[in-house]
Short mmCIF file of C-alpha atoms in Angstrom, two decimals:
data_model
loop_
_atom_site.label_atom_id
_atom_site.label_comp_id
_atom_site.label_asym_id
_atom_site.label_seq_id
_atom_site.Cartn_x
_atom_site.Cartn_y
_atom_site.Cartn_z
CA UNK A 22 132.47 110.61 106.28
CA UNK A 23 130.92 108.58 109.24
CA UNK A 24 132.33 105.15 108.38
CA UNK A 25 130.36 104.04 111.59
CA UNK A 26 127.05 104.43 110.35
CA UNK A 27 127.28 103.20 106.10
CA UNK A 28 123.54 102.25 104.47
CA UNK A 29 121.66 99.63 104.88
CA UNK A 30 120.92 97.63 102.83
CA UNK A 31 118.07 94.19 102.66
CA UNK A 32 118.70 90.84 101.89
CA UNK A 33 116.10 88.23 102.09
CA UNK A 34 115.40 90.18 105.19
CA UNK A 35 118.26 90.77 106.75
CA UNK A 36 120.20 94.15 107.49
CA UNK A 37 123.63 94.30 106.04
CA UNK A 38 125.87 97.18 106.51
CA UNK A 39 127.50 98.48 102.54
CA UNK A 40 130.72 100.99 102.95
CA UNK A 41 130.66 103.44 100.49
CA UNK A 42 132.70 104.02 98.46
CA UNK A 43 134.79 106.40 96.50
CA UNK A 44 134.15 105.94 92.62
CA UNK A 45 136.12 108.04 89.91
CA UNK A 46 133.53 108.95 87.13
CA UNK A 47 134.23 108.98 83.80
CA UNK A 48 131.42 111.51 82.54
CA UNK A 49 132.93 111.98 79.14
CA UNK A 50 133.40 108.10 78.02
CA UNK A 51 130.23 106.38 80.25
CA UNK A 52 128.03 105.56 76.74
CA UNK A 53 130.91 104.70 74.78
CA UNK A 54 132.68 102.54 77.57
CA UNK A 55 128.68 100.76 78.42
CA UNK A 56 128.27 100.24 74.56
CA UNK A 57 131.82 98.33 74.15
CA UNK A 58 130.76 96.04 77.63
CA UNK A 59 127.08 95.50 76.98
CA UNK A 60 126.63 94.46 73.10
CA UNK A 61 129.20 91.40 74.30
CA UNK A 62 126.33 89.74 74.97
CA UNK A 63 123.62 91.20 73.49
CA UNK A 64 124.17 89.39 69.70
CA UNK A 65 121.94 86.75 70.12
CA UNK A 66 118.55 87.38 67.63
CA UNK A 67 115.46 87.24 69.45
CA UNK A 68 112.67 86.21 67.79
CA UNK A 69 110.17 87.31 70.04
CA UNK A 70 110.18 90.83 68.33
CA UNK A 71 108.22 91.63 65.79
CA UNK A 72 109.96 92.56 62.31
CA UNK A 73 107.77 93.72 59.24
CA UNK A 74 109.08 92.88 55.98
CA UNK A 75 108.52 95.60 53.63
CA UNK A 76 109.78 95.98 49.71
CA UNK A 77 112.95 97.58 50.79
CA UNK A 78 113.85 94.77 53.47
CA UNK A 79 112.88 94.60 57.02
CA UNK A 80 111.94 96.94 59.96
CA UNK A 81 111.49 97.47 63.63
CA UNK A 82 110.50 99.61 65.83
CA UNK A 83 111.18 100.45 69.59
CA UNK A 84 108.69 102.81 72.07
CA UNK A 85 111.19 105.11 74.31
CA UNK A 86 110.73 108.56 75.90
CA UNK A 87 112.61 111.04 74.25
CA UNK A 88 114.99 111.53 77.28
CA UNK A 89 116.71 108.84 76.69
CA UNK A 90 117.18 108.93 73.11
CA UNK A 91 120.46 110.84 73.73
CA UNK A 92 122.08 107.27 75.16
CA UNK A 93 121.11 105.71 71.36
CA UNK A 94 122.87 108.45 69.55
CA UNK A 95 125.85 108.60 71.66
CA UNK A 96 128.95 111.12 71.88
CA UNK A 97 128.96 112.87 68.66
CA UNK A 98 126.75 110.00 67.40
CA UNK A 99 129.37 107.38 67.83
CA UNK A 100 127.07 104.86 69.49
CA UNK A 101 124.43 104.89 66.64
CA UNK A 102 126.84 104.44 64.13
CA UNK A 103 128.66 102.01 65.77
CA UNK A 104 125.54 100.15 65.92
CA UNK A 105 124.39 100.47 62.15
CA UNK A 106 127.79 99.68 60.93
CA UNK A 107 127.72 96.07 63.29
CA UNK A 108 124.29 95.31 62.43
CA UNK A 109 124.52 96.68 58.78
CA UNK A 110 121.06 98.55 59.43
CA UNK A 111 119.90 102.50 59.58
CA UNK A 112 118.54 103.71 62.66
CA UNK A 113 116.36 106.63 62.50
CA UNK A 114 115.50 108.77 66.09
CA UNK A 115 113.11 111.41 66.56
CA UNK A 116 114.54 114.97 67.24
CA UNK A 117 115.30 115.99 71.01
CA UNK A 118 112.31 116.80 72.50
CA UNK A 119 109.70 114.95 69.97
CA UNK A 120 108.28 111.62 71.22
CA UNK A 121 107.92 108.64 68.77
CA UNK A 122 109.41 105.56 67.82
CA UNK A 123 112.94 104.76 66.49
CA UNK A 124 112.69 102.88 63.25
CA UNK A 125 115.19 100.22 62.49
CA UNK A 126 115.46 99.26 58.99
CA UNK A 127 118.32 96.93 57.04
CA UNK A 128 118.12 94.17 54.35
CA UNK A 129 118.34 91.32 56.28
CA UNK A 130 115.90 90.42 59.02
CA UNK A 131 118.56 89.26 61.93
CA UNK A 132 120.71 92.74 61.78
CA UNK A 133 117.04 94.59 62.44
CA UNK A 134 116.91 91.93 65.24
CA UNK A 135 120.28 92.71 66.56
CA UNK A 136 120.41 95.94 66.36
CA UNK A 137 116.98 96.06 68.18
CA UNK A 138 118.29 94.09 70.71
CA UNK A 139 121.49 96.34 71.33
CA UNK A 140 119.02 99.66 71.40
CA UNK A 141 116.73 97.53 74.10
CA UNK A 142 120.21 97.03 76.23
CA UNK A 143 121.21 100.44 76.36
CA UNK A 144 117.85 101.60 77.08
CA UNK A 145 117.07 99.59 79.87
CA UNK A 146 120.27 100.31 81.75
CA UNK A 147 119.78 103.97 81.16
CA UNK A 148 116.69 103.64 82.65
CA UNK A 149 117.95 101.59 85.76
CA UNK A 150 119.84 104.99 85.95
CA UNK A 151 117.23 107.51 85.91
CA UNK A 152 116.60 108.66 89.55
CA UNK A 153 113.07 107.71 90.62
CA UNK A 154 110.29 109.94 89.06
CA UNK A 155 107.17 108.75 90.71
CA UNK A 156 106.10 106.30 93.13
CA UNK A 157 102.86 104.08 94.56
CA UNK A 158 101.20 104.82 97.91
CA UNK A 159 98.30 105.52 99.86
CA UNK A 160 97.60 108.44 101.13
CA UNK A 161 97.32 108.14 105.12
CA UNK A 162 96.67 112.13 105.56
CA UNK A 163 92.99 111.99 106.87
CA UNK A 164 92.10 114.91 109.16
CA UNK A 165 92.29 112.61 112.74
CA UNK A 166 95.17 111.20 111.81
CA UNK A 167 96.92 114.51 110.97
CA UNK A 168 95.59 115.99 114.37
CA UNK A 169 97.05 113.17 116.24
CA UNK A 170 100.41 113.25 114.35
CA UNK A 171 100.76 116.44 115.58
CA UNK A 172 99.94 115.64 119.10
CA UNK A 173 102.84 112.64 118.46
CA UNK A 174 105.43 115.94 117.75
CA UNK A 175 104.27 117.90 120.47
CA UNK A 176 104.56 115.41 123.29
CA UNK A 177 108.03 114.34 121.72
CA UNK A 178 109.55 117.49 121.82
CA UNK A 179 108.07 118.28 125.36
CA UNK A 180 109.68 114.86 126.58
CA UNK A 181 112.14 114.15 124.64
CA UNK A 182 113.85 117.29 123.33
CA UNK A 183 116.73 116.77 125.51
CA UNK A 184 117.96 113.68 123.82
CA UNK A 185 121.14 114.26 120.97
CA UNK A 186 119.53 115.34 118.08
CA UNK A 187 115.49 115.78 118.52
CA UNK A 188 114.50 118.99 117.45
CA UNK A 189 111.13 119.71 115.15
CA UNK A 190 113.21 120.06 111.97
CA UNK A 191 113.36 116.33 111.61
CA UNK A 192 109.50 115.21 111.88
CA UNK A 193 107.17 114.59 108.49
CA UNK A 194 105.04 117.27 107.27
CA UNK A 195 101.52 115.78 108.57
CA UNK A 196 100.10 117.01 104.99
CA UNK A 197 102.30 114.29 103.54
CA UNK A 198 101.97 110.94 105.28
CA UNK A 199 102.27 108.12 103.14
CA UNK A 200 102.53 104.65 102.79
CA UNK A 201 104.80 103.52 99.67
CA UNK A 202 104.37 100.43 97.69
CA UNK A 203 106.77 100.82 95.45
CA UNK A 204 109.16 103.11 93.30
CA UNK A 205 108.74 104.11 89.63
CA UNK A 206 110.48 105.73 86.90
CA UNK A 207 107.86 107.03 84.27
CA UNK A 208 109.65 109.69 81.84
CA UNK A 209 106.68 110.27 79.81
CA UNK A 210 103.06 111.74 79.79
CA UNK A 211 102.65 107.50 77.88
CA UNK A 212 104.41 105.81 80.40
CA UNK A 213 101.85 107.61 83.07
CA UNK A 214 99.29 106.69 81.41
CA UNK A 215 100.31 102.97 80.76
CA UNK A 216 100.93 102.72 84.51
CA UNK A 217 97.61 103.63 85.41
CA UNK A 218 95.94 101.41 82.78
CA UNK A 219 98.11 98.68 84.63
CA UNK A 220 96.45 99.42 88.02
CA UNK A 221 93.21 99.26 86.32
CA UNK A 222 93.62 95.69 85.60
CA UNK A 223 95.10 95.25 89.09
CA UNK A 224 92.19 96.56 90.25
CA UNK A 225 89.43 94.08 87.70
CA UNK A 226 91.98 91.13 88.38
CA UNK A 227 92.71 90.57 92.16
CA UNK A 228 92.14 93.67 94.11
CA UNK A 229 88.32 93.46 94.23
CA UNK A 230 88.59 90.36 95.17
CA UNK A 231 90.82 91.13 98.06
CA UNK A 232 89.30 94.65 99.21
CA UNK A 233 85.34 93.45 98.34
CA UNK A 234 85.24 96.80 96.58
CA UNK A 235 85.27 98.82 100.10
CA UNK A 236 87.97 100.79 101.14
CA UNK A 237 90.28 98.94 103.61
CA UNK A 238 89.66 99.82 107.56
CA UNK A 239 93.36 99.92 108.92
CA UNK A 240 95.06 101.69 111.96
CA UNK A 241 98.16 103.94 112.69
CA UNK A 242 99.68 102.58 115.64
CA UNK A 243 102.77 102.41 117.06
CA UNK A 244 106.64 103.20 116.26
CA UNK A 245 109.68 101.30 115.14
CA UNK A 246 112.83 102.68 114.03
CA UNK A 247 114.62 101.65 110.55
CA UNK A 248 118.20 100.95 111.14
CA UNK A 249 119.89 98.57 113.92
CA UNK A 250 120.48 100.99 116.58
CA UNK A 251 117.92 102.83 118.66
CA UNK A 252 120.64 105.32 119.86
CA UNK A 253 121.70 106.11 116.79
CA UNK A 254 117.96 106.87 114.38
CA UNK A 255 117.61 108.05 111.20
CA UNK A 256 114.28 107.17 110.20
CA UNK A 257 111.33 106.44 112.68
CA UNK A 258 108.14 105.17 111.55
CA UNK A 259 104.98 104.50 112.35
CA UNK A 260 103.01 101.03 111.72
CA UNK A 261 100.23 100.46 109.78
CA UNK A 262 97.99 97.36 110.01
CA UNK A 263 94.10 95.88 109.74
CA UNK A 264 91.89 96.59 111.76
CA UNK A 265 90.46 93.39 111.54
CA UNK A 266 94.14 91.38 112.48
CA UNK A 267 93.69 90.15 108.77
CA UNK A 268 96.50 90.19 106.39
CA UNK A 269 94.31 91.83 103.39
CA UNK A 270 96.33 95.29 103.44
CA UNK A 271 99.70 93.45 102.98
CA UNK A 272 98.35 90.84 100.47
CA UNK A 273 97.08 93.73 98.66
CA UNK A 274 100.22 95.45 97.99
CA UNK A 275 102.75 92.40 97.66
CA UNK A 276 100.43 91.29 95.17
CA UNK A 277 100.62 94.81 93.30
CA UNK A 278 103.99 94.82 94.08
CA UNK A 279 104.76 91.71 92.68
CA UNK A 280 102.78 92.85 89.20
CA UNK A 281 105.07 96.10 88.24
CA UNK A 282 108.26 93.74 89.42
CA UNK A 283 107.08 91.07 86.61
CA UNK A 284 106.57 94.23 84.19
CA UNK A 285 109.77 95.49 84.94
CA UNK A 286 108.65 98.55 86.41
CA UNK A 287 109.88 98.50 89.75
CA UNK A 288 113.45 97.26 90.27
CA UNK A 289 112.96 93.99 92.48
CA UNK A 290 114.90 94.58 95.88
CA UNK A 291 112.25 92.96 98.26
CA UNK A 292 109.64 90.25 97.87
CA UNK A 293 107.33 92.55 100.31
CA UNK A 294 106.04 95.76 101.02
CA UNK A 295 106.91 96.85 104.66
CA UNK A 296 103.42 98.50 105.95
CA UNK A 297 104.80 101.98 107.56
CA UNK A 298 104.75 105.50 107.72
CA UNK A 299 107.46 107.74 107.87
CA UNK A 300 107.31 110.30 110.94
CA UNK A 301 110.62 111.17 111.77
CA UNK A 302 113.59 111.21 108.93
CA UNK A 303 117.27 113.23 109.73
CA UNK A 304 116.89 113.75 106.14
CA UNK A 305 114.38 116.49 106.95
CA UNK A 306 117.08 118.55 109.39
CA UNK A 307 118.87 119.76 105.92
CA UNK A 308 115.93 119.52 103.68
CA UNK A 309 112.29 119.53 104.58
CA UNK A 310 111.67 118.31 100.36
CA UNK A 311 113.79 114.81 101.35
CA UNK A 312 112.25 111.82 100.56
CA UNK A 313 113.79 109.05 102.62
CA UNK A 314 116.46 106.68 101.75
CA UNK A 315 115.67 107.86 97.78
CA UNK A 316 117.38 111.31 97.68
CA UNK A 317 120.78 109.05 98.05
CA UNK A 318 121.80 108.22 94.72
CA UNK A 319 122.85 110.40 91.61
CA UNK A 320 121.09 110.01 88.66
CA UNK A 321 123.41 107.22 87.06
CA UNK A 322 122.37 105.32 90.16
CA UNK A 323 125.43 105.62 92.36
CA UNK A 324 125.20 105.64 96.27
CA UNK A 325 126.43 108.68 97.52
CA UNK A 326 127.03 109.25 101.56
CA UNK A 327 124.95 112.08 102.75
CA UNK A 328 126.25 113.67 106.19
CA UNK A 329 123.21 112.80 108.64
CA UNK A 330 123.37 113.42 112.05
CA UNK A 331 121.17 111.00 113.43
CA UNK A 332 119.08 111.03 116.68
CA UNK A 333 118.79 109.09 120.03
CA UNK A 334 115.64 107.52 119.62
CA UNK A 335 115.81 105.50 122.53
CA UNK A 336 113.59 107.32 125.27
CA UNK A 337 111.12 108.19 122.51
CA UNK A 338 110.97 104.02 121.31
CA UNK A 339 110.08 103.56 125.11
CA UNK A 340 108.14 106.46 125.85
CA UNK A 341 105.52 106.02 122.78
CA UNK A 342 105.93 102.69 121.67
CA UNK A 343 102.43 102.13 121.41
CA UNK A 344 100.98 105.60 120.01
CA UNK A 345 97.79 105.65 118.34
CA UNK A 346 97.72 107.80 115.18
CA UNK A 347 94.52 107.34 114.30
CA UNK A 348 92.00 105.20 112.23
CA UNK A 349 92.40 104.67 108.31
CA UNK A 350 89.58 103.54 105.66
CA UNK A 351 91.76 103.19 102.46
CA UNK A 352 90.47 103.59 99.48
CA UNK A 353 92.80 104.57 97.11
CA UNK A 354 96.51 103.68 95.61
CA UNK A 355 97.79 107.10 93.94
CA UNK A 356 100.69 107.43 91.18
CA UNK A 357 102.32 110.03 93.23
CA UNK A 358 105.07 112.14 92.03
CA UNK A 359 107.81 113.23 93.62
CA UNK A 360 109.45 116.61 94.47
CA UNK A 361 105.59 118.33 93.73
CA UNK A 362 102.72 119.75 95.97
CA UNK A 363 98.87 119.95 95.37
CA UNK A 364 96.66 122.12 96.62
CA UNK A 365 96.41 120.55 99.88
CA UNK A 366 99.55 120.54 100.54
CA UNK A 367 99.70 116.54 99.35
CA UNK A 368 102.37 114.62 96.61
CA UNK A 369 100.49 115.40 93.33
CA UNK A 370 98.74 112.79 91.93
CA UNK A 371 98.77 111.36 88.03
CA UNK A 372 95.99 108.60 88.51
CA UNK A 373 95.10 106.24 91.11
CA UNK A 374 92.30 103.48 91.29
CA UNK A 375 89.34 103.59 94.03
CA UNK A 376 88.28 100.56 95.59
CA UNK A 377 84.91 101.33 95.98
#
């Protein structure tokens, strides 16, 4: 473990340095253990859901994708049960695999409430835990900007391959260039489909307005690197700005941005989308699938330190500081997901909105 070089991590814009570490994992008692530390506070009836009263009593239901019904049931069912007994209700769950609601029933109207509230705890944090499934971006592979990307690798590794650590293995597949807005996790073929209905009315509610229903003229331009120390690079990137000097592109995205952060969508760890593309990640050297700083956690959403042997990016900062990728028109956020390839060689896409 390289001590020397922990992640990074952004506060209110600043760069702090997090050690990791070394966590024991208790596989076997996580639900149980979250279940006895999580309903401590979760007692309080909310009357903001809606309960039906019906001849038998009253009932509730709660949307979920069926992968996470298995965090509701519980080791050998305990959590359930531990949850009807408390809230003196019956909770019925749809069989592994099915999709559909789970129906909370009970006599009186604040154990349906409670018990609701206790299934929307456990959900939500299981969520938080699900490694990232999808996320939003535009595309940025047009044909001159591929070409000149290429020209960007070729002149690096003529000039440059001499420096600790440059070698081709570690630049972006041109096919795949991107500029991320955000992160998702959307575990069902509904959840897609409510996302894109959600950039829809992005789209009808502020970014008409902002585009004027043309696609966005922007440029590629220039490098930066991602951590403190230009000698020591694990992600270089190029910029991405109007053509025009305006700030529509970024107003665009914070503004979207900020709209899945209020729907609790994306997990809120900036107040602003940092315009870039990724050309050069020491993810790639292992694994040319990486995706950044994302491929880092496990899937209960624990940091775990990747061996990365970074690069000197110093005579490459200085040598093409000012590279011109190319010219952009975009015209298009895509719900990308992760980990899959279309037939040009591209993240699949599960919706997007045009601007024009």
């Amino acid at each position: 473990m390289d001590v020397l070089r922990p992640q990074l991590i952004t506060i209110d814009g600043r760069n702090y340095r997090k050690n990791p570490v070394q966590e024991k994992n208790y596989q076997h008692e996580e639900d149980e253990a979250f279940y006895q530390d999580s309903m401590e506070y979760s007692d309080e009836p909310c009357d903001a859901y809606e309960v039906q009263q019906t001849p038998q009593g009253f009932r509730a239901t709660v949307s979920a994708p069926s992968l996470l019904y298995k965090h509701i049931v519980g080791k050998r069912g305990d959590t359930k049960k531990k949850i009807e007994m408390e809230t003196k209700t019956s909770i019925s769950i749809p069989k592994p695999g099915q999709e559909g609601e789970i129906v909370i029933t009970g006599q009186h109207r604040n154990g349906v409430i409670s018990a609701r509230t206790r299934i929307d705890v456990l959900l939500d944090t299981f969520r938080r835990k699900q490694p990232f499934t999808h996320f939003l971006a535009f595309f940025l592979n047009e044909v001159e900007v591929q070409e000149r990307f290429l020209k960007f690798q070729e002149e690096v590794l003529e000039k440059c391959s001499m420096d600790r650590g440059v070698d081709s293995s570690i630049f972006q597949n041109p096919k795949k260039l991107h500029l991320t807005i955000g992160m998702l996790v959307l575990l069902s073929e509904q959840e897609i489909q409510q996302t894109c209905e959600i950039l829809q009315r992005c789209k009808e509610e502020f970014i008409n307005d902002i585009s004027g229903g043309k696609p966005l003229e922007a440029e590629m331009a220039g490098i930066e690197y991602m951590n403190d120390d230009p000698g020591m690079v694990d992600v270089l990137y190029a910029k991405v700005h109007m053509k025009d000097g305006s700030n529509r592109l970024q107003e665009l995205v914070d503004r979207v941005l900020e709209r899945f952060q209020a729907l609790g969508l994306i997990v809120k760890e900036w107040n602003s989308v940092k315009l870039h593309a990724t050309v050069m990640n020491t993810l790639f050297r292992k694994d040319p699938n990486a995706e950044g700083r994302y491929n880092l956690y496990t899937a209960d959403g624990k940091y775990i330190f990747k061996e990365r042997e970074s690069f000197d990016g110093r005579n490459i900062l200085k040598t093409f500081e000012n590279f011109y990728f190319g010219s952009l028109k975009l015209n298009s956020i895509h719900i990308s997901q992760r980990f899959t390839v279309d037939s040009f060689g591209n993240y699949a896409s599960c919706g997007h909105v045009d601007f024009s």
